[in-house]
mmCIF file of C-alpha atoms in Angstrom:
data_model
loop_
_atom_site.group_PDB
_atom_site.id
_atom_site.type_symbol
_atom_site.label_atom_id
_atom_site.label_comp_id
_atom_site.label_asym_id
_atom_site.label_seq_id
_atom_site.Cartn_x
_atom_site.Cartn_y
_atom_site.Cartn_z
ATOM 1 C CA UNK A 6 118.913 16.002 72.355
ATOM 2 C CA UNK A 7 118.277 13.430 74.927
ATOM 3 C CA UNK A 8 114.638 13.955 75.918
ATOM 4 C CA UNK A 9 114.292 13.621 79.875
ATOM 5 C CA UNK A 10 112.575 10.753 81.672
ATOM 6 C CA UNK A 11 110.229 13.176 83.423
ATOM 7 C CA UNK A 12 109.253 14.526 80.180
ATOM 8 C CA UNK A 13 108.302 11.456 78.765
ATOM 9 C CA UNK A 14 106.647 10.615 81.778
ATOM 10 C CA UNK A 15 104.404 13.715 81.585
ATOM 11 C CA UNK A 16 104.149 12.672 78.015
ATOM 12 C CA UNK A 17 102.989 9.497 78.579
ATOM 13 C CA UNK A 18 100.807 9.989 81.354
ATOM 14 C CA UNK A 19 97.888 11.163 78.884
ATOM 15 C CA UNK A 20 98.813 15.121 79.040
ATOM 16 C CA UNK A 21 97.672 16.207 75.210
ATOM 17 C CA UNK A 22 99.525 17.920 73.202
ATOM 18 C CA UNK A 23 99.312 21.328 71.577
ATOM 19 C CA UNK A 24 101.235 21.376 68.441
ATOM 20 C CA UNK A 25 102.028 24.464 66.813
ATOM 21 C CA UNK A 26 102.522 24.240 63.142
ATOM 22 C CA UNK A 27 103.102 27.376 60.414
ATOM 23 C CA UNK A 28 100.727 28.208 58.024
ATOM 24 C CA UNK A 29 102.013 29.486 54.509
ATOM 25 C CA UNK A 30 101.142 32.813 55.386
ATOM 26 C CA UNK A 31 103.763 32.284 58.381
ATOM 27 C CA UNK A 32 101.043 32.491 60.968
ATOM 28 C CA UNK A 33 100.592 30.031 63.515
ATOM 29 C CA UNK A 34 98.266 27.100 63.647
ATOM 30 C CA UNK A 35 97.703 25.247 66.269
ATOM 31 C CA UNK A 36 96.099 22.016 67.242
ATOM 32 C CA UNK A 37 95.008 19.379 70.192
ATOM 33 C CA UNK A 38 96.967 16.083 69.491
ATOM 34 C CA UNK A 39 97.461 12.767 70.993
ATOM 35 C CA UNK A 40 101.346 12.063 71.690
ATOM 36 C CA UNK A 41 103.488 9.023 72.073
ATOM 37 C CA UNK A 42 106.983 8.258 72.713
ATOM 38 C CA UNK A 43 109.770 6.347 70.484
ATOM 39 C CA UNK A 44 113.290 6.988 72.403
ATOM 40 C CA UNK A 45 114.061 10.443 72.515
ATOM 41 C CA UNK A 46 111.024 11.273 69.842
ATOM 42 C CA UNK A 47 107.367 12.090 69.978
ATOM 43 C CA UNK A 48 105.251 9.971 67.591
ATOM 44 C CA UNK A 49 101.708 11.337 66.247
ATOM 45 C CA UNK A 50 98.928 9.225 64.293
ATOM 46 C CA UNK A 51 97.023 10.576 61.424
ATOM 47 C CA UNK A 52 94.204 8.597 59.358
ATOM 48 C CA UNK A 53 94.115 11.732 56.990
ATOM 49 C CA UNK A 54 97.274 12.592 55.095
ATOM 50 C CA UNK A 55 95.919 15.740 53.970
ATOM 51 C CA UNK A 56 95.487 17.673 57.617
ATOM 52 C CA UNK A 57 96.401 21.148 57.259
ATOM 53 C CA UNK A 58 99.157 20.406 60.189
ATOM 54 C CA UNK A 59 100.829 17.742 57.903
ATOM 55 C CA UNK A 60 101.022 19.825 54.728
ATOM 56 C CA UNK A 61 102.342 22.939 57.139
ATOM 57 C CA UNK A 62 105.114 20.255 58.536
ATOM 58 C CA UNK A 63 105.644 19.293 54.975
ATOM 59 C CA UNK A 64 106.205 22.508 53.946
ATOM 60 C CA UNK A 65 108.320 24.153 57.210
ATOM 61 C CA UNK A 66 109.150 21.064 59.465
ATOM 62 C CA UNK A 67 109.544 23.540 62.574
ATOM 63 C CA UNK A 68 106.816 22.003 65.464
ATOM 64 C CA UNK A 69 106.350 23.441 69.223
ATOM 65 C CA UNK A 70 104.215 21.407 71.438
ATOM 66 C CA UNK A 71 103.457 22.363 74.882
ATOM 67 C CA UNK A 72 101.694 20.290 77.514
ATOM 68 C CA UNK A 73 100.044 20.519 80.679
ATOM 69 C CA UNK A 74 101.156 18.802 83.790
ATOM 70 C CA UNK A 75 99.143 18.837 87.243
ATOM 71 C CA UNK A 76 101.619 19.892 90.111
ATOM 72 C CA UNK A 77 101.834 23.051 90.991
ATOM 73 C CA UNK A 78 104.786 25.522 91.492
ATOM 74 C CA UNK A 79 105.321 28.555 93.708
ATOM 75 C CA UNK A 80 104.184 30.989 92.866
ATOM 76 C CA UNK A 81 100.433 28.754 92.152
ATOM 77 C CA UNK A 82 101.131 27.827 88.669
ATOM 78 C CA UNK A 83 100.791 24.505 87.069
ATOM 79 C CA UNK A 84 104.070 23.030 85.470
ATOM 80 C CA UNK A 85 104.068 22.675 81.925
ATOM 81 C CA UNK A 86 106.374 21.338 79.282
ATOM 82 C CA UNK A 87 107.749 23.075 75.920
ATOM 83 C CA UNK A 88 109.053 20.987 73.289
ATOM 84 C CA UNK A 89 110.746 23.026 70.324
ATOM 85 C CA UNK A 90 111.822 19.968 67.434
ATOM 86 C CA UNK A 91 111.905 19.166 63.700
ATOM 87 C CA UNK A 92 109.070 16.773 62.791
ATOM 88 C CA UNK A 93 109.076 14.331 59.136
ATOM 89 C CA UNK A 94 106.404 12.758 58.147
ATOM 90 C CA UNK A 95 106.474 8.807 58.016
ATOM 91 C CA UNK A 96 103.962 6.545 55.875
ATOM 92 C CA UNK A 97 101.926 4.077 57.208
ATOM 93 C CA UNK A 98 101.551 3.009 61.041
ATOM 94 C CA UNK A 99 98.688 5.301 61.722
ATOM 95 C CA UNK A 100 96.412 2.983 62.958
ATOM 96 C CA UNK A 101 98.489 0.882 64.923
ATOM 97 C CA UNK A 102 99.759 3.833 66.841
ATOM 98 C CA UNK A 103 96.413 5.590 67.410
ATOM 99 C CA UNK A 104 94.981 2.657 69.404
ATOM 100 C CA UNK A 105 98.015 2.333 71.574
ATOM 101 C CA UNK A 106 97.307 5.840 72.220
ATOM 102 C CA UNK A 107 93.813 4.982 72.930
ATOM 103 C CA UNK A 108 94.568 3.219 75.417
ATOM 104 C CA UNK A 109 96.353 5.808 77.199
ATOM 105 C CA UNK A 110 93.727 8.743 76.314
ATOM 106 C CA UNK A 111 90.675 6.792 76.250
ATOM 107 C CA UNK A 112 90.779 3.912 78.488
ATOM 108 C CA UNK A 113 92.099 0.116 77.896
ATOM 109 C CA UNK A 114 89.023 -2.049 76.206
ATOM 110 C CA UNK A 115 88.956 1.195 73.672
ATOM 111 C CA UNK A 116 88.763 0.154 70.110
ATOM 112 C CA UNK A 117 90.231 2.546 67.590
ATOM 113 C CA UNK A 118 90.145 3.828 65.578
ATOM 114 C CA UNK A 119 86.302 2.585 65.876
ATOM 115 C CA UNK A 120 86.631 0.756 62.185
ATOM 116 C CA UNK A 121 87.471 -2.811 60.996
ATOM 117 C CA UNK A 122 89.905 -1.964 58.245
ATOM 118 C CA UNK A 123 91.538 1.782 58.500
ATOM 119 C CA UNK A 124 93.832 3.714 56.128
ATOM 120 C CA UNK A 125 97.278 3.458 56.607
ATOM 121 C CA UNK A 126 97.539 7.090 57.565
ATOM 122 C CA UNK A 127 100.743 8.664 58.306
ATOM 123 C CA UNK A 128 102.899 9.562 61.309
ATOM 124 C CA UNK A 129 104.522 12.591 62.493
ATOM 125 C CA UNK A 130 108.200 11.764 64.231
ATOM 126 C CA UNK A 131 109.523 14.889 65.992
ATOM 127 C CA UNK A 132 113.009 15.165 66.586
ATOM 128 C CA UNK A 133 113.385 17.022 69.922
ATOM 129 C CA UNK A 134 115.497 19.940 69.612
ATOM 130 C CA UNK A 135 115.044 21.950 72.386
ATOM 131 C CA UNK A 136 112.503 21.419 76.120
ATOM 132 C CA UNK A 137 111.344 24.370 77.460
ATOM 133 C CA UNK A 138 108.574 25.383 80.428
ATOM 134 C CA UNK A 139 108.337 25.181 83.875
ATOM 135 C CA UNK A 140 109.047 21.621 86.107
ATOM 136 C CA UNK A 141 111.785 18.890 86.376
ATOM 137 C CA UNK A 142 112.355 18.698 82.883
ATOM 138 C CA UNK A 143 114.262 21.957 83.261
ATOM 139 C CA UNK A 144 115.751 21.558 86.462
#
């Protein structure tokens, strides 16, 4: 699926993202993330291969994230953006890609992560299947 441009722009305008992941016991677990975009997918960064939201993805590569946007719809609620995908896990890159999202999140002269020589980490790549929610992504 071609993700829209005002999706990524919601995406990349700092709005965090809340990825839902499943837990073995097919509950849902759910965490604050910082997002990126790579063409029509979302990128995540993670120092620490071992996150419970990595070995969930590992296990069951189903993902939701939703984020919030800031303009407001009749009847007073904020737009907000579903994305249903398929994430993999990639090796390496971590680093590099959490200080470019630093930058967005944190501010521009932000170092990080805040160490000389980090692990590689991993990152997350999440096909987009499916965009869901309320604003122009679903008009």
């Amino acid at each position: 699926m071609t993700l829209p441009d005002s999706a990524k722009d919601l995406i990349r305008s700092g709005a965090l993202g809340h990825l839902a992941t499943i837990d073995p016991s097919g509950a849902p677990q759910l965490t604050l993330i910082w997002v990126g975009v790579d063409g029509d997918d979302l990128l995540t960064a993670h120092l620490n291969p071992h996150l419970r939201k990595l070995e969930n993805v590992r296990r069951d590569p189903r993902v939701t994230l939703s984020f919030q946007a800031t303009e407001i719809r009749p009847p007073g609620l904020l737009e907000y953006l579903v994305v249903h995908g398929t994430a993999t896990i990639e090796e390496g890159g971590a680093a590099e890609l959490l200080q470019e999202l630093a930058h967005v999140y944190l501010g521009p002269e932000v170092k990080f992560p805040p160490m000389d020589d980090p692990p590689p980490g991993v990152r997350m790549r999440i096909s987009v299947e499916r965009v869901g929610g309320t604003g122009p992504w679903t008009d």
